[in-house]
Amino acid sequence: MRVHHLNCGSFRPIGGPALGCHCLLIETDQGLVLVDSGFGSQDMARPRPRLSRLALRFGRIRFEPLDTALEQVRELGFKPAEVRHIVLTHLDFDHAGGVSDFPAATVHVLAEEAAAARHRRGFVARRRYRPVQWRAVAKWQEYRPEGEDWFGFPAVRALKGLPADIQMVKLPGHSAGHCGVAVRDGGRWLLHAGDAYFDRAEMHPQHPRCPAALGALQWLVQTDGAARRLTQQRLRDLAARERDAVTIFCSHDVGELETCQRLAEQVQRAAARPAAAPAEGTRGGAA
Ligand SMILES: [Zn+2]
C-alpha cells in the first residue's frame, strides 16, 4: 500500500486560522481508496445550494477546482474510476463533498452517522449534512463497531472489500457517528482522526489548548461534549503510549498535513533508493 496525503479544500473560519481538508489516497490491491473527500468539483463550481448560507458566510472557503480530490487523483496519473472505495470519518459537508466526483465508488460510513445525516434533525444537522452532495452514491456500506478493538478503541476491522490494513475506529462526540480511519503504512499505523480535534495544540500531553475560534466552532457543532472531550483525552493517551507505533492527525490542521506529506516523501525517496549495502542486520519486514 502507498499512502498519499492530499489537501482537498482550504478555508478560514472567521476569527480562526487557515484550515485544510486532510484526505488520504491509498493505493491498494483492491484499487484506490479515498479516506474523506473534502470539497468536490460541484461545491467549487456551484456552492449554492450544496453548501449552507451559514457555511458560505462564515467559512471563507477557497473555491479552487484544483483543490479537489478529483483533480489531484488525475494529477497523480490515475483515472477517477480507479477510486473504488471512499471511507468517511463523517458526513459533514467539508468531508463528503468530493463523494459526487466518484459516483461508482462504495462509500463506507458508520450506520449512526448515515442515519443522522438522512434525518437531519435540528438547526446544526440541516446545515452540516447536505444530501445533495451524496445523492448520487450508488453503494453505501454501513457499520456498527461492536466487540473488535484497535488499541483499545471500538473498531470495525473488516471493511467490505478492503484490506485489514484499513479500519474504522469509533471516535465519538463531534457528530452522531463520527469515526477515525486507521491505515497501516509500512511498520506504523496512521490514524486519521477526522474532526475529533481541530488543532494539534489540543493533543499536547500536559497543556492541551485550542485557538478560541476553533474551540467555539467545535462546541457549536458537537453532538456530545462529554464524549468529545473523552475522545480527545483517549487520543492524547494513545499518542503518548504508542509513540513508535501510531501517528495521529486530524482533518483540518495544516501543520500536521505538511508534516505527514514530508514524511511520506522521505519514505518514498528511501524506498526508491537502490540498496547500496547488504540488507543484513537491518530491521526488515517492510514489504
Ligand atoms: Zn470538518
PDB file of C-alpha atoms and ligand atoms in Angstrom:
ATOM      1  CA  MET A   1       0.000   0.000   0.000  1.00  0.00           C
ATOM      2  CA  ARG A   2       1.118   3.509  -0.733  1.00  0.00           C
ATOM      3  CA  VAL A   3      -0.476   6.435   1.087  1.00  0.00           C
ATOM      4  CA  HIS A   4      -0.755   9.941  -0.364  1.00  0.00           C
ATOM      5  CA  HIS A   5      -1.701  12.842   1.898  1.00  0.00           C
ATOM      6  CA  LEU A   6      -3.918  15.288  -0.018  1.00  0.00           C
ATOM      7  CA  ASN A   7      -5.376  18.641   0.911  1.00  0.00           C
ATOM      8  CA  CYS A   8      -8.864  18.702  -0.616  1.00  0.00           C
ATOM      9  CA  GLY A   9     -10.050  22.098   0.493  1.00  0.00           C
ATOM     10  CA  SER A  10      -8.914  25.281   2.188  1.00  0.00           C
ATOM     11  CA  PHE A  11     -10.956  27.544   4.381  1.00  0.00           C
ATOM     12  CA  ARG A  12     -10.556  30.059   7.158  1.00  0.00           C
ATOM     13  CA  PRO A  13     -13.484  30.368   9.541  1.00  0.00           C
ATOM     14  CA  ILE A  14     -13.900  33.929  10.781  1.00  0.00           C
ATOM     15  CA  GLY A  15     -11.539  34.549  13.688  1.00  0.00           C
ATOM     16  CA  GLY A  16      -9.697  31.261  13.172  1.00  0.00           C
ATOM     17  CA  PRO A  17      -6.500  30.063  11.470  1.00  0.00           C
ATOM     18  CA  ALA A  18      -6.272  28.759   7.888  1.00  0.00           C
ATOM     19  CA  LEU A  19      -7.576  25.194   7.725  1.00  0.00           C
ATOM     20  CA  GLY A  20      -7.128  22.389   5.229  1.00  0.00           C
ATOM     21  CA  CYS A  21      -9.070  19.193   4.494  1.00  0.00           C
ATOM     22  CA  HIS A  22      -6.613  16.351   5.031  1.00  0.00           C
ATOM     23  CA  CYS A  23      -7.610  13.339   2.922  1.00  0.00           C
ATOM     24  CA  LEU A  24      -5.740  10.140   2.125  1.00  0.00           C
ATOM     25  CA  LEU A  25      -5.468   8.446  -1.228  1.00  0.00           C
ATOM     26  CA  ILE A  26      -4.327   4.856  -0.725  1.00  0.00           C
ATOM     27  CA  GLU A  27      -3.097   2.564  -3.469  1.00  0.00           C
ATOM     28  CA  THR A  28      -4.242  -0.964  -2.590  1.00  0.00           C
ATOM     29  CA  ASP A  29      -4.619  -4.289  -4.390  1.00  0.00           C
ATOM     30  CA  GLN A  30      -8.361  -3.536  -4.431  1.00  0.00           C
ATOM     31  CA  GLY A  31      -7.933  -0.242  -6.277  1.00  0.00           C
ATOM     32  CA  LEU A  32      -7.689   3.275  -4.941  1.00  0.00           C
ATOM     33  CA  VAL A  33      -9.217   4.104  -1.589  1.00  0.00           C
ATOM     34  CA  LEU A  34     -10.006   7.643  -0.544  1.00  0.00           C
ATOM     35  CA  VAL A  35     -10.250   8.489   3.155  1.00  0.00           C
ATOM     36  CA  ASP A  36     -12.538  11.534   3.399  1.00  0.00           C
ATOM     37  CA  SER A  37     -13.206  13.514   0.251  1.00  0.00           C
ATOM     38  CA  GLY A  38     -13.082  17.217   1.177  1.00  0.00           C
ATOM     39  CA  PHE A  39     -14.922  19.607  -1.121  1.00  0.00           C
ATOM     40  CA  GLY A  40     -15.929  18.342  -4.552  1.00  0.00           C
ATOM     41  CA  SER A  41     -15.817  19.909  -8.005  1.00  0.00           C
ATOM     42  CA  GLN A  42     -19.508  20.814  -7.837  1.00  0.00           C
ATOM     43  CA  ASP A  43     -19.015  22.546  -4.472  1.00  0.00           C
ATOM     44  CA  MET A  44     -16.341  24.643  -6.173  1.00  0.00           C
ATOM     45  CA  ALA A  45     -18.388  25.420  -9.289  1.00  0.00           C
ATOM     46  CA  ARG A  46     -21.834  25.994  -7.744  1.00  0.00           C
ATOM     47  CA  PRO A  47     -21.604  26.289  -3.959  1.00  0.00           C
ATOM     48  CA  ARG A  48     -25.336  27.053  -3.597  1.00  0.00           C
ATOM     49  CA  PRO A  49     -27.333  25.073  -2.670  1.00  0.00           C
ATOM     50  CA  ARG A  50     -24.756  22.378  -1.985  1.00  0.00           C
ATOM     51  CA  LEU A  51     -23.382  24.332   0.971  1.00  0.00           C
ATOM     52  CA  SER A  52     -25.435  26.208   3.557  1.00  0.00           C
ATOM     53  CA  ARG A  53     -25.561  30.011   3.576  1.00  0.00           C
ATOM     54  CA  LEU A  54     -24.030  29.885   7.055  1.00  0.00           C
ATOM     55  CA  ALA A  55     -21.014  27.875   5.852  1.00  0.00           C
ATOM     56  CA  LEU A  56     -20.543  30.202   2.896  1.00  0.00           C
ATOM     57  CA  ARG A  57     -20.829  33.304   5.037  1.00  0.00           C
ATOM     58  CA  PHE A  58     -18.536  32.265   7.896  1.00  0.00           C
ATOM     59  CA  GLY A  59     -16.349  29.529   6.433  1.00  0.00           C
ATOM     60  CA  ARG A  60     -14.442  31.681   3.929  1.00  0.00           C
ATOM     61  CA  ILE A  61     -13.909  28.698   1.677  1.00  0.00           C
ATOM     62  CA  ARG A  62     -11.446  28.905  -1.207  1.00  0.00           C
ATOM     63  CA  PHE A  63     -13.285  27.913  -4.389  1.00  0.00           C
ATOM     64  CA  GLU A  64     -10.427  26.395  -6.350  1.00  0.00           C
ATOM     65  CA  PRO A  65     -11.202  23.360  -8.532  1.00  0.00           C
ATOM     66  CA  LEU A  66      -7.562  22.213  -8.315  1.00  0.00           C
ATOM     67  CA  ASP A  67      -8.070  21.643  -4.568  1.00  0.00           C
ATOM     68  CA  THR A  68     -10.459  18.747  -5.172  1.00  0.00           C
ATOM     69  CA  ALA A  69      -9.566  15.072  -4.777  1.00  0.00           C
ATOM     70  CA  LEU A  70     -10.790  14.595  -8.368  1.00  0.00           C
ATOM     71  CA  GLU A  71      -8.107  16.892  -9.795  1.00  0.00           C
ATOM     72  CA  GLN A  72      -5.390  15.526  -7.503  1.00  0.00           C
ATOM     73  CA  VAL A  73      -6.209  11.923  -8.441  1.00  0.00           C
ATOM     74  CA  ARG A  74      -5.777  12.914 -12.099  1.00  0.00           C
ATOM     75  CA  GLU A  75      -2.609  14.851 -11.319  1.00  0.00           C
ATOM     76  CA  LEU A  76      -1.122  11.691  -9.770  1.00  0.00           C
ATOM     77  CA  GLY A  77      -1.786   9.883 -13.051  1.00  0.00           C
ATOM     78  CA  PHE A  78      -4.863   7.864 -12.065  1.00  0.00           C
ATOM     79  CA  LYS A  79      -8.298   7.729 -13.588  1.00  0.00           C
ATOM     80  CA  PRO A  80     -11.135   8.831 -11.271  1.00  0.00           C
ATOM     81  CA  ALA A  81     -12.869   5.490 -11.937  1.00  0.00           C
ATOM     82  CA  GLU A  82      -9.938   3.761 -10.213  1.00  0.00           C
ATOM     83  CA  VAL A  83     -11.207   5.141  -6.895  1.00  0.00           C
ATOM     84  CA  ARG A  84     -13.274   2.145  -5.827  1.00  0.00           C
ATOM     85  CA  HIS A  85     -13.874   2.940  -2.154  1.00  0.00           C
ATOM     86  CA  ILE A  86     -14.349   6.052  -0.040  1.00  0.00           C
ATOM     87  CA  VAL A  87     -14.111   5.711   3.745  1.00  0.00           C
ATOM     88  CA  LEU A  88     -15.613   8.716   5.529  1.00  0.00           C
ATOM     89  CA  THR A  89     -14.889   9.895   9.065  1.00  0.00           C
ATOM     90  CA  HIS A  90     -18.342  11.519   8.961  1.00  0.00           C
ATOM     91  CA  LEU A  91     -20.729  13.173   6.521  1.00  0.00           C
ATOM     92  CA  ASP A  92     -20.154  16.893   7.233  1.00  0.00           C
ATOM     93  CA  PHE A  93     -20.117  18.998   4.050  1.00  0.00           C
ATOM     94  CA  ASP A  94     -16.360  19.618   4.218  1.00  0.00           C
ATOM     95  CA  HIS A  95     -15.660  15.855   4.288  1.00  0.00           C
ATOM     96  CA  ALA A  96     -18.296  14.401   1.971  1.00  0.00           C
ATOM     97  CA  GLY A  97     -18.434  16.964  -0.854  1.00  0.00           C
ATOM     98  CA  GLY A  98     -15.979  15.076  -3.065  1.00  0.00           C
ATOM     99  CA  VAL A  99     -18.053  11.896  -2.992  1.00  0.00           C
ATOM    100  CA  SER A 100     -20.086  13.025  -6.016  1.00  0.00           C
ATOM    101  CA  ASP A 101     -16.928  13.089  -8.148  1.00  0.00           C
ATOM    102  CA  PHE A 102     -16.599   9.304  -7.746  1.00  0.00           C
ATOM    103  CA  PRO A 103     -20.169   8.055  -8.195  1.00  0.00           C
ATOM    104  CA  ALA A 104     -19.160   4.429  -8.756  1.00  0.00           C
ATOM    105  CA  ALA A 105     -17.194   4.148  -5.508  1.00  0.00           C
ATOM    106  CA  THR A 106     -18.596   2.315  -2.478  1.00  0.00           C
ATOM    107  CA  VAL A 107     -18.944   4.735   0.447  1.00  0.00           C
ATOM    108  CA  HIS A 108     -18.134   3.295   3.891  1.00  0.00           C
ATOM    109  CA  VAL A 109     -19.546   5.079   6.935  1.00  0.00           C
ATOM    110  CA  LEU A 110     -20.768   4.237  10.440  1.00  0.00           C
ATOM    111  CA  ALA A 111     -24.516   3.464  10.475  1.00  0.00           C
ATOM    112  CA  GLU A 112     -25.223   6.042  13.187  1.00  0.00           C
ATOM    113  CA  GLU A 113     -23.711   8.776  11.045  1.00  0.00           C
ATOM    114  CA  ALA A 114     -25.651   7.743   7.952  1.00  0.00           C
ATOM    115  CA  ALA A 115     -28.909   7.771   9.930  1.00  0.00           C
ATOM    116  CA  ALA A 116     -28.238  11.216  11.424  1.00  0.00           C
ATOM    117  CA  ALA A 117     -27.348  12.628   8.000  1.00  0.00           C
ATOM    118  CA  ARG A 118     -30.528  11.264   6.452  1.00  0.00           C
ATOM    119  CA  HIS A 119     -32.807  12.537   9.220  1.00  0.00           C
ATOM    120  CA  ARG A 120     -31.089  15.933   9.641  1.00  0.00           C
ATOM    121  CA  ARG A 121     -32.796  16.771  12.910  1.00  0.00           C
ATOM    122  CA  GLY A 122     -32.184  20.306  14.163  1.00  0.00           C
ATOM    123  CA  PHE A 123     -30.532  23.547  13.105  1.00  0.00           C
ATOM    124  CA  VAL A 124     -26.946  22.284  13.025  1.00  0.00           C
ATOM    125  CA  ALA A 125     -27.772  18.966  11.321  1.00  0.00           C
ATOM    126  CA  ARG A 126     -29.549  20.677   8.448  1.00  0.00           C
ATOM    127  CA  ARG A 127     -26.510  22.819   7.785  1.00  0.00           C
ATOM    128  CA  ARG A 128     -23.745  20.275   8.324  1.00  0.00           C
ATOM    129  CA  TYR A 129     -25.362  17.458   6.294  1.00  0.00           C
ATOM    130  CA  ARG A 130     -26.036  18.317   2.641  1.00  0.00           C
ATOM    131  CA  PRO A 131     -27.768  15.363   0.952  1.00  0.00           C
ATOM    132  CA  VAL A 132     -27.252  16.897  -2.488  1.00  0.00           C
ATOM    133  CA  GLN A 133     -23.541  16.129  -2.067  1.00  0.00           C
ATOM    134  CA  TRP A 134     -24.092  12.360  -1.755  1.00  0.00           C
ATOM    135  CA  ARG A 135     -27.349  11.812  -3.586  1.00  0.00           C
ATOM    136  CA  ALA A 136     -25.586  10.008  -6.437  1.00  0.00           C
ATOM    137  CA  VAL A 137     -23.818   7.404  -4.286  1.00  0.00           C
ATOM    138  CA  ALA A 138     -24.558   4.005  -5.826  1.00  0.00           C
ATOM    139  CA  LYS A 139     -23.453   1.878  -2.904  1.00  0.00           C
ATOM    140  CA  TRP A 140     -23.338   2.577   0.826  1.00  0.00           C
ATOM    141  CA  GLN A 141     -21.662   0.242   3.246  1.00  0.00           C
ATOM    142  CA  GLU A 142     -22.644   0.895   6.861  1.00  0.00           C
ATOM    143  CA  TYR A 143     -21.134  -0.494  10.044  1.00  0.00           C
ATOM    144  CA  ARG A 144     -21.752  -0.722  13.771  1.00  0.00           C
ATOM    145  CA  PRO A 145     -18.494  -1.062  15.723  1.00  0.00           C
ATOM    146  CA  GLU A 146     -19.060  -3.928  18.126  1.00  0.00           C
ATOM    147  CA  GLY A 147     -16.619  -6.044  20.003  1.00  0.00           C
ATOM    148  CA  GLU A 148     -13.487  -5.508  17.961  1.00  0.00           C
ATOM    149  CA  ASP A 149     -10.918  -3.038  19.059  1.00  0.00           C
ATOM    150  CA  TRP A 150      -7.988  -1.075  17.747  1.00  0.00           C
ATOM    151  CA  PHE A 151      -5.527  -0.078  20.513  1.00  0.00           C
ATOM    152  CA  GLY A 152      -8.472  -0.167  22.938  1.00  0.00           C
ATOM    153  CA  PHE A 153     -10.915   1.812  20.752  1.00  0.00           C
ATOM    154  CA  PRO A 154     -14.093   0.178  19.385  1.00  0.00           C
ATOM    155  CA  ALA A 155     -13.354  -0.546  15.741  1.00  0.00           C
ATOM    156  CA  VAL A 156     -14.542  -2.136  12.539  1.00  0.00           C
ATOM    157  CA  ARG A 157     -11.690  -4.306  11.359  1.00  0.00           C
ATOM    158  CA  ALA A 158     -13.233  -5.924   8.315  1.00  0.00           C
ATOM    159  CA  LEU A 159     -14.393  -3.266   5.871  1.00  0.00           C
ATOM    160  CA  LYS A 160     -16.179  -4.916   2.985  1.00  0.00           C
ATOM    161  CA  GLY A 161     -13.833  -5.325   0.011  1.00  0.00           C
ATOM    162  CA  LEU A 162     -10.908  -3.644   1.755  1.00  0.00           C
ATOM    163  CA  PRO A 163      -7.697  -4.992   3.267  1.00  0.00           C
ATOM    164  CA  ALA A 164      -7.482  -5.326   7.072  1.00  0.00           C
ATOM    165  CA  ASP A 165      -4.835  -2.595   6.907  1.00  0.00           C
ATOM    166  CA  ILE A 166      -7.694  -0.075   6.743  1.00  0.00           C
ATOM    167  CA  GLN A 167     -10.061   0.052   9.748  1.00  0.00           C
ATOM    168  CA  MET A 168     -12.697   2.366  11.158  1.00  0.00           C
ATOM    169  CA  VAL A 169     -12.166   3.491  14.751  1.00  0.00           C
ATOM    170  CA  LYS A 170     -15.035   4.966  16.724  1.00  0.00           C
ATOM    171  CA  LEU A 171     -14.191   8.485  17.973  1.00  0.00           C
ATOM    172  CA  PRO A 172     -17.499   9.803  19.326  1.00  0.00           C
ATOM    173  CA  GLY A 173     -18.554  13.353  20.137  1.00  0.00           C
ATOM    174  CA  HIS A 174     -18.182  15.571  17.077  1.00  0.00           C
ATOM    175  CA  SER A 175     -21.068  14.135  15.046  1.00  0.00           C
ATOM    176  CA  ALA A 176     -23.530  11.302  15.679  1.00  0.00           C
ATOM    177  CA  GLY A 177     -21.426   8.522  14.172  1.00  0.00           C
ATOM    178  CA  HIS A 178     -18.004  10.104  13.912  1.00  0.00           C
ATOM    179  CA  CYS A 179     -15.002   7.800  13.450  1.00  0.00           C
ATOM    180  CA  GLY A 180     -11.320   7.843  12.691  1.00  0.00           C
ATOM    181  CA  VAL A 181      -9.717   5.755   9.971  1.00  0.00           C
ATOM    182  CA  ALA A 182      -6.634   3.713  10.846  1.00  0.00           C
ATOM    183  CA  VAL A 183      -4.290   2.812   7.997  1.00  0.00           C
ATOM    184  CA  ARG A 184      -1.243   0.599   8.323  1.00  0.00           C
ATOM    185  CA  ASP A 185       1.569   2.336   6.494  1.00  0.00           C
ATOM    186  CA  GLY A 186       4.673   0.142   6.474  1.00  0.00           C
ATOM    187  CA  GLY A 187       5.548  -0.593  10.098  1.00  0.00           C
ATOM    188  CA  ARG A 188       3.292   2.078  11.611  1.00  0.00           C
ATOM    189  CA  TRP A 189      -0.367   2.880  11.950  1.00  0.00           C
ATOM    190  CA  LEU A 190      -1.668   6.216  10.756  1.00  0.00           C
ATOM    191  CA  LEU A 191      -4.835   7.371  12.493  1.00  0.00           C
ATOM    192  CA  HIS A 192      -6.844   9.928  10.548  1.00  0.00           C
ATOM    193  CA  ALA A 193      -8.818  11.292  13.497  1.00  0.00           C
ATOM    194  CA  GLY A 194     -11.266  13.350  11.403  1.00  0.00           C
ATOM    195  CA  ASP A 195     -12.736  16.177  13.468  1.00  0.00           C
ATOM    196  CA  ALA A 196     -12.055  14.567  16.861  1.00  0.00           C
ATOM    197  CA  TYR A 197      -9.899  17.684  17.337  1.00  0.00           C
ATOM    198  CA  PHE A 198      -9.143  20.681  15.101  1.00  0.00           C
ATOM    199  CA  ASP A 199      -5.702  21.874  16.140  1.00  0.00           C
ATOM    200  CA  ARG A 200      -2.540  19.959  17.042  1.00  0.00           C
ATOM    201  CA  ALA A 201      -2.190  22.031  20.246  1.00  0.00           C
ATOM    202  CA  GLU A 202      -5.213  20.100  21.532  1.00  0.00           C
ATOM    203  CA  MET A 203      -3.052  16.972  21.550  1.00  0.00           C
ATOM    204  CA  HIS A 204      -0.402  18.482  23.834  1.00  0.00           C
ATOM    205  CA  PRO A 205       0.103  15.833  26.552  1.00  0.00           C
ATOM    206  CA  GLN A 206       0.152  18.214  29.553  1.00  0.00           C
ATOM    207  CA  HIS A 207      -1.319  21.515  28.390  1.00  0.00           C
ATOM    208  CA  PRO A 208      -3.886  20.935  25.670  1.00  0.00           C
ATOM    209  CA  ARG A 209      -5.403  24.143  24.327  1.00  0.00           C
ATOM    210  CA  CYS A 210      -7.239  25.336  21.269  1.00  0.00           C
ATOM    211  CA  PRO A 211      -7.455  28.666  19.411  1.00  0.00           C
ATOM    212  CA  ALA A 212     -10.636  30.327  20.734  1.00  0.00           C
ATOM    213  CA  ALA A 213     -12.465  30.496  17.407  1.00  0.00           C
ATOM    214  CA  LEU A 214     -11.859  26.795  16.715  1.00  0.00           C
ATOM    215  CA  GLY A 215     -12.886  25.873  20.248  1.00  0.00           C
ATOM    216  CA  ALA A 216     -16.163  27.744  19.765  1.00  0.00           C
ATOM    217  CA  LEU A 217     -16.744  26.101  16.394  1.00  0.00           C
ATOM    218  CA  GLN A 218     -16.189  22.619  17.836  1.00  0.00           C
ATOM    219  CA  TRP A 219     -18.511  23.348  20.728  1.00  0.00           C
ATOM    220  CA  LEU A 220     -21.187  24.633  18.357  1.00  0.00           C
ATOM    221  CA  VAL A 221     -21.240  21.543  16.145  1.00  0.00           C
ATOM    222  CA  GLN A 222     -20.572  18.789  18.705  1.00  0.00           C
ATOM    223  CA  THR A 223     -23.315  16.232  19.300  1.00  0.00           C
ATOM    224  CA  ASP A 224     -21.928  15.111  22.682  1.00  0.00           C
ATOM    225  CA  GLY A 225     -19.482  17.366  24.510  1.00  0.00           C
ATOM    226  CA  ALA A 226     -18.510  14.878  27.230  1.00  0.00           C
ATOM    227  CA  ALA A 227     -17.853  12.165  24.636  1.00  0.00           C
ATOM    228  CA  ARG A 228     -15.806  14.581  22.539  1.00  0.00           C
ATOM    229  CA  ARG A 229     -13.605  15.558  25.490  1.00  0.00           C
ATOM    230  CA  LEU A 230     -13.151  11.904  26.459  1.00  0.00           C
ATOM    231  CA  THR A 231     -12.205  11.032  22.864  1.00  0.00           C
ATOM    232  CA  GLN A 232      -9.558  13.763  22.906  1.00  0.00           C
ATOM    233  CA  GLN A 233      -8.156  12.514  26.211  1.00  0.00           C
ATOM    234  CA  ARG A 234      -8.003   8.969  24.885  1.00  0.00           C
ATOM    235  CA  LEU A 235      -6.194  10.178  21.754  1.00  0.00           C
ATOM    236  CA  ARG A 236      -3.638  12.055  23.881  1.00  0.00           C
ATOM    237  CA  ASP A 237      -3.103   8.901  25.954  1.00  0.00           C
ATOM    238  CA  LEU A 238      -2.729   6.798  22.811  1.00  0.00           C
ATOM    239  CA  ALA A 239      -0.230   9.229  21.288  1.00  0.00           C
ATOM    240  CA  ALA A 240       1.885   9.118  24.457  1.00  0.00           C
ATOM    241  CA  ARG A 241       1.638   5.365  24.944  1.00  0.00           C
ATOM    242  CA  GLU A 242       2.166   4.252  21.338  1.00  0.00           C
ATOM    243  CA  ARG A 243       4.532   6.943  20.092  1.00  0.00           C
ATOM    244  CA  ASP A 244       6.502   4.454  17.988  1.00  0.00           C
ATOM    245  CA  ALA A 245       3.510   2.608  16.603  1.00  0.00           C
ATOM    246  CA  VAL A 246       0.868   5.231  15.821  1.00  0.00           C
ATOM    247  CA  THR A 247       0.852   8.642  14.086  1.00  0.00           C
ATOM    248  CA  ILE A 248      -2.308  10.638  14.774  1.00  0.00           C
ATOM    249  CA  PHE A 249      -3.534  13.613  12.753  1.00  0.00           C
ATOM    250  CA  CYS A 250      -6.840  15.399  12.291  1.00  0.00           C
ATOM    251  CA  SER A 251      -8.647  16.735   9.226  1.00  0.00           C
ATOM    252  CA  HIS A 252      -8.044  20.442   9.416  1.00  0.00           C
ATOM    253  CA  ASP A 253      -4.614  21.192  10.931  1.00  0.00           C
ATOM    254  CA  VAL A 254      -2.431  22.401   8.060  1.00  0.00           C
ATOM    255  CA  GLY A 255       0.805  21.906  10.024  1.00  0.00           C
ATOM    256  CA  GLU A 256       0.042  18.244  10.654  1.00  0.00           C
ATOM    257  CA  LEU A 257      -0.795  17.799   6.980  1.00  0.00           C
ATOM    258  CA  GLU A 258       2.532  19.265   5.880  1.00  0.00           C
ATOM    259  CA  THR A 259       4.433  17.064   8.336  1.00  0.00           C
ATOM    260  CA  CYS A 260       2.650  13.954   7.004  1.00  0.00           C
ATOM    261  CA  GLN A 261       3.389  14.954   3.396  1.00  0.00           C
ATOM    262  CA  ARG A 262       7.083  15.484   4.200  1.00  0.00           C
ATOM    263  CA  LEU A 263       7.363  12.130   5.981  1.00  0.00           C
ATOM    264  CA  ALA A 264       5.588  10.312   3.138  1.00  0.00           C
ATOM    265  CA  GLU A 265       8.021  11.879   0.663  1.00  0.00           C
ATOM    266  CA  GLN A 266      11.001  10.730   2.737  1.00  0.00           C
ATOM    267  CA  VAL A 267       9.589   7.190   2.868  1.00  0.00           C
ATOM    268  CA  GLN A 268       9.168   7.187  -0.918  1.00  0.00           C
ATOM    269  CA  ARG A 269      12.664   8.525  -1.529  1.00  0.00           C
ATOM    270  CA  ALA A 270      14.153   5.897   0.785  1.00  0.00           C
ATOM    271  CA  ALA A 271      12.171   3.163  -0.977  1.00  0.00           C
ATOM    272  CA  ALA A 272      13.288   4.363  -4.418  1.00  0.00           C
ATOM    273  CA  ARG A 273      16.977   4.496  -3.459  1.00  0.00           C
ATOM    274  CA  PRO A 274      18.921   1.497  -4.800  1.00  0.00           C
ATOM    275  CA  ALA A 275      20.161  -0.729  -1.982  1.00  0.00           C
ATOM    276  CA  ALA A 276      23.836   0.225  -1.535  1.00  0.00           C
ATOM    277  CA  ALA A 277      24.657  -2.210   1.231  1.00  0.00           C
ATOM    278  CA  PRO A 278      23.549  -5.738   2.032  1.00  0.00           C
ATOM    279  CA  ALA A 279      20.291  -5.734   3.958  1.00  0.00           C
ATOM    280  CA  GLU A 280      21.711  -7.997   6.669  1.00  0.00           C
ATOM    281  CA  GLY A 281      21.319  -6.663  10.149  1.00  0.00           C
ATOM    282  CA  THR A 282      18.745  -4.065   9.158  1.00  0.00           C
ATOM    283  CA  ARG A 283      15.295  -4.298  10.607  1.00  0.00           C
ATOM    284  CA  GLY A 284      13.235  -5.983   7.946  1.00  0.00           C
ATOM    285  CA  GLY A 285       9.634  -6.859   7.473  1.00  0.00           C
ATOM    286  CA  ALA A 286       8.522  -3.824   5.499  1.00  0.00           C
ATOM    287  CA  ALA A 287       7.201  -5.097   2.190  1.00  0.00           C
TER     288      ALA A 287
HETATM  289 ZN    ZN B   1     -14.551  19.140   9.316  1.00  0.00          ZN
END
